[in-house]
């Protein structure tokens, strides 16, 4: 019932700790101009702009779409700003797609960004709330106990996380845009790196990056005529659950499973490992790869770690289902943009546009984002064909 | 009026501006948290029960998130708890004087069905484990105020471990094994 | 395009300070009333939920996440959020319904502005390099705009006072209003200037509270057997951020959004305009081309109570109320965001056709 829509242009900035050469406006414009160029469109061809980013405290600018109107060519057009915590990059892409899938607009520009070097992300994430114990040790401190429980349940060997950390940085070394360029990284180096929140080590955690990612999404007529192959949107889904409730399954959250089931149904996927060629999945701490392999149905419960250890998710080991060939969140993490980067990188794969991190012949790809206390999920499936 | 400072490079170009933001907020806890805090000031740990699913929440926030209904009934909880999970933190927390490494645990007090986070101390960090029993160590009574930090930390309790599937289901009367 | 209808609307009272009341405690009572009005149990009974709020109002990153605890989101729900007035959350929801992925949606917005100093918090919406470090608050910017209007002879102080007087008098019929009373034009003009040329009464109050709406396809509305009003058109438009480059005496974006939404395609019996300052109501009325046949802000408008992040949604709800209540057949609801009416949304709402 929804109209067909496709990604026809993608632009990304080089991810790095601090972009000192551009303002926030400059950063988003760089990505937006890249996407327009890729789509061979001008600002006038865009009907609406949809912006997404994580908490405003990361830059100290309240409701930044107001300030960014001009940078994004939006004077006299509709502009929307989505905010769903860490999954925001993904949900922004979904909201942007709905502008076209609903038949309301023909071509929209969507941008997700974070220039978190401008403020203090660690502080913003663990901002002390009065009357509570001030023990919020950042995102890693929140996820470490959950990872520990996964390790206990699955009996996974201690170095699964280390393997993911190495794999994703080796992938990142194939992607000139990735923040961390570590072609020389080894299992030993990761294992010996500083333990932050046991069992998460420094080199098993994502970096803090500045960056922006933009896409142009267009309707079927325009996409058919686009200069480069479009990535057809074959499924879109979002789910949310509360941060905490009695009996909440935190290791394998229901919202993630339900979201995946929904998007797979739309895209006609029954066996994700076989039906998909590649997946870009939000893995900010290494152990989330085996956990999400199970949550997303690529492996039975308790066995996600086996796929990782077999090399199934590695490009370098010729795995059958590469995960995060772009280097993933472990290689670049501008928080508000990371979800959209996953969605955009999935699109690049099926457009045959992923350069040295291309999965040969990729036709169907999953883009995944999650946020909050692993409670907000946004996913899409894109394909080289209309389906 | 403005504390803005500029960064200038060798050619005299302005390359950055430091513009601190100071905003003052008068924070109020909600009605349910206020009741919880008032009890804490008296040395009593309480939760609130959902009228629909009967689960007891701590610290109470005024609703059962699963059912979307207000919680009203106050339930007194034990000072004993079970470790649901934990991590050993090796980096300092911004604004907190505590020295790493220290254990932050998800603890379910007896009588409640959800965990809250608190410190574990007076223990060997490497011996902390899931299912371990623990007990609250409070500040001296004259220091009690409206805050969870009336409890300094939880320390290990010499009681049998709670099997994983029973964590979050120990009644307020306690756990014998 | 699929016809979408409003089937329910509830708002809490606008109070200066909700006191010991967290997000969940602000939202649940409004949602409960709305569920009762629409005949559903909780968020499980709609296909999509979308909210609007702003973390900086309370000074806590992720404040909106607390709102999810009010919904009964187990099993997991399809839910999204905009860091904008909930009128834009309604817009996002309409797209979801139009694409066929939902037949109904719950939209809510909430405001707990009392902890902070709202006009100063909002000064940080401005360009972070040139304007925000000057800490120009929203009231001062509005005052600048009013000064322009007065000096150009576009409006008079009398005009502004009339807006205030009408707002307060209308608000007497609105049980949720914060400021209501028999205030005359003379009463207003007798007030001292607060921030030249604005008097205190020319400025909306700061209010805590929440507002919620349920929309559905017309088929669904009929299936539920509820009185409904149809959203026959909706659009929004943002202008350049640079105040010096905009005509602050007019609202180009409101005009454009209204045109695209088809506001002028029929008589406008009622208009609820999000005008946080009296002079802005005049600017908006003129940009929308309204004449005295239109009843403007019969609820008292935002001058009578301003739920930041929810007032726009409330304007939509107030027009809905008057249409299903039989007082009007066609109306326009407006929402705004940003300094001096930078971003504007216009929705056209009409009486349902006889089934």
Short mmCIF file of C-alpha atoms in Angstrom, two decimals, chain B residues 31-177:
data_model
loop_
_atom_site.label_atom_id
_atom_site.label_comp_id
_atom_site.label_asym_id
_atom_site.label_seq_id
_atom_site.Cartn_x
_atom_site.Cartn_y
_atom_site.Cartn_z
CA UNK B 31 4.93 12.89 43.44
CA UNK B 32 5.77 9.18 43.58
CA UNK B 33 9.54 9.76 43.83
CA UNK B 34 8.88 12.34 46.55
CA UNK B 35 7.07 9.78 48.68
CA UNK B 36 9.95 7.37 48.11
CA UNK B 37 12.48 10.01 49.12
CA UNK B 38 10.52 10.98 52.23
CA UNK B 39 10.64 7.35 53.36
CA UNK B 40 14.34 7.13 52.56
CA UNK B 41 14.93 10.07 54.86
CA UNK B 42 13.48 7.89 57.60
CA UNK B 43 15.73 4.99 56.70
CA UNK B 44 13.01 3.03 54.94
CA UNK B 45 13.35 1.63 51.42
CA UNK B 46 10.00 1.41 49.61
CA UNK B 47 8.62 0.39 46.26
CA UNK B 48 5.22 0.82 44.63
CA UNK B 49 3.02 -1.93 43.28
CA UNK B 50 1.23 -1.87 39.94
CA UNK B 51 -2.48 -2.53 40.46
CA UNK B 52 -2.68 -4.40 37.20
CA UNK B 53 0.34 -6.69 37.04
CA UNK B 54 1.18 -6.61 40.76
CA UNK B 55 4.87 -6.01 40.14
CA UNK B 56 6.72 -3.83 42.63
CA UNK B 57 8.87 -1.03 41.26
CA UNK B 58 11.85 0.61 42.91
CA UNK B 59 12.68 3.46 42.81
CA UNK B 60 9.05 4.22 42.02
CA UNK B 61 8.38 6.75 39.27
CA UNK B 62 4.64 6.89 39.47
CA UNK B 63 3.73 4.35 36.84
CA UNK B 64 4.13 0.77 35.80
CA UNK B 65 5.90 1.16 32.49
CA UNK B 66 4.58 -2.14 31.19
CA UNK B 67 0.92 -1.41 31.89
CA UNK B 68 0.91 2.38 31.58
CA UNK B 69 -1.08 2.85 34.80
CA UNK B 70 -0.26 4.86 37.92
CA UNK B 71 1.25 3.00 40.86
CA UNK B 72 -0.11 3.92 44.27
CA UNK B 73 0.34 1.15 46.82
CA UNK B 74 3.52 1.60 48.80
CA UNK B 75 5.42 -1.54 49.75
CA UNK B 76 8.19 -1.61 52.32
CA UNK B 77 11.26 -3.44 51.05
CA UNK B 78 14.06 -5.27 52.75
CA UNK B 79 17.60 -3.98 53.17
CA UNK B 80 18.73 -7.26 51.68
CA UNK B 81 19.07 -7.66 47.93
CA UNK B 82 20.31 -9.95 45.17
CA UNK B 83 22.86 -9.08 42.51
CA UNK B 84 21.10 -9.30 39.13
CA UNK B 85 24.20 -8.22 37.27
CA UNK B 86 27.19 -5.93 37.74
CA UNK B 87 30.26 -4.40 36.21
CA UNK B 88 33.64 -3.40 37.57
CA UNK B 89 34.23 0.22 36.62
CA UNK B 90 37.83 1.23 35.99
CA UNK B 91 37.32 4.84 35.02
CA UNK B 92 36.12 7.65 37.26
CA UNK B 93 32.57 8.99 36.98
CA UNK B 94 32.56 12.71 36.09
CA UNK B 95 31.67 14.68 39.20
CA UNK B 96 31.88 11.70 41.58
CA UNK B 97 34.82 11.40 43.96
CA UNK B 98 34.76 7.61 44.09
CA UNK B 99 38.03 5.94 43.09
CA UNK B 100 38.19 3.14 40.53
CA UNK B 101 38.06 0.21 40.36
CA UNK B 102 34.67 -0.15 41.96
CA UNK B 103 31.66 -2.38 41.43
CA UNK B 104 28.37 -0.97 40.17
CA UNK B 105 25.64 -3.57 40.47
CA UNK B 106 22.02 -4.00 39.44
CA UNK B 107 20.46 -5.04 42.74
CA UNK B 108 16.93 -6.30 43.35
CA UNK B 109 15.88 -5.67 46.95
CA UNK B 110 13.79 -8.44 48.54
CA UNK B 111 10.15 -7.63 47.89
CA UNK B 112 10.75 -5.80 44.62
CA UNK B 113 10.59 -7.07 41.06
CA UNK B 114 13.02 -4.70 39.36
CA UNK B 115 16.65 -3.77 40.01
CA UNK B 116 18.22 -0.41 40.72
CA UNK B 117 21.88 0.42 40.45
CA UNK B 118 24.12 0.94 43.43
CA UNK B 119 27.68 0.41 44.53
CA UNK B 120 28.99 -2.81 45.95
CA UNK B 121 31.80 -2.36 48.38
CA UNK B 122 33.50 -4.07 51.33
CA UNK B 123 34.03 -6.97 48.95
CA UNK B 124 36.55 -8.54 46.66
CA UNK B 125 35.56 -7.11 43.27
CA UNK B 126 36.47 -10.28 41.43
CA UNK B 127 34.26 -12.38 43.71
CA UNK B 128 31.08 -10.46 42.99
CA UNK B 129 28.76 -12.66 40.96
CA UNK B 130 25.22 -12.91 39.63
CA UNK B 131 22.86 -14.33 42.24
CA UNK B 132 24.99 -13.13 45.14
CA UNK B 133 23.20 -11.91 48.25
CA UNK B 134 23.94 -8.45 49.55
CA UNK B 135 22.87 -6.06 52.28
CA UNK B 136 22.57 -2.27 52.37
CA UNK B 137 25.05 -0.30 54.46
CA UNK B 138 23.49 3.00 55.47
CA UNK B 139 25.06 6.28 56.41
CA UNK B 140 24.79 7.23 60.08
CA UNK B 141 21.19 8.20 60.87
CA UNK B 142 22.00 11.85 61.55
CA UNK B 143 23.20 12.18 57.96
CA UNK B 144 20.03 10.87 56.32
CA UNK B 145 18.54 13.15 53.71
CA UNK B 146 16.26 12.86 50.66
CA UNK B 147 18.43 10.66 48.50
CA UNK B 148 19.40 7.14 47.54
CA UNK B 149 22.87 7.94 48.80
CA UNK B 150 21.58 7.43 52.36
CA UNK B 151 22.66 3.94 51.43
CA UNK B 152 26.42 4.14 51.06
CA UNK B 153 26.76 0.80 49.32
CA UNK B 154 25.74 -2.84 49.41
CA UNK B 155 28.06 -5.41 50.90
CA UNK B 156 28.06 -9.18 50.42
CA UNK B 157 25.77 -11.14 52.70
CA UNK B 158 26.51 -14.64 53.84
CA UNK B 159 23.46 -16.37 52.42
CA UNK B 160 23.13 -18.94 49.64
CA UNK B 161 23.07 -17.59 46.10
CA UNK B 162 19.71 -17.06 44.44
CA UNK B 163 19.30 -19.12 41.24
CA UNK B 164 19.15 -16.87 38.19
CA UNK B 165 15.53 -17.67 37.36
CA UNK B 166 14.45 -16.61 40.86
CA UNK B 167 16.17 -13.21 40.85
CA UNK B 168 13.51 -10.52 41.01
CA UNK B 169 11.11 -12.86 42.74
CA UNK B 170 12.45 -13.02 46.28
CA UNK B 171 9.72 -11.95 48.72
CA UNK B 172 10.33 -9.25 51.31
CA UNK B 173 10.52 -11.95 53.98
CA UNK B 174 13.82 -12.97 52.45
CA UNK B 175 15.59 -15.94 50.96
CA UNK B 176 16.62 -19.10 52.76
CA UNK B 177 18.09 -21.00 49.84
#
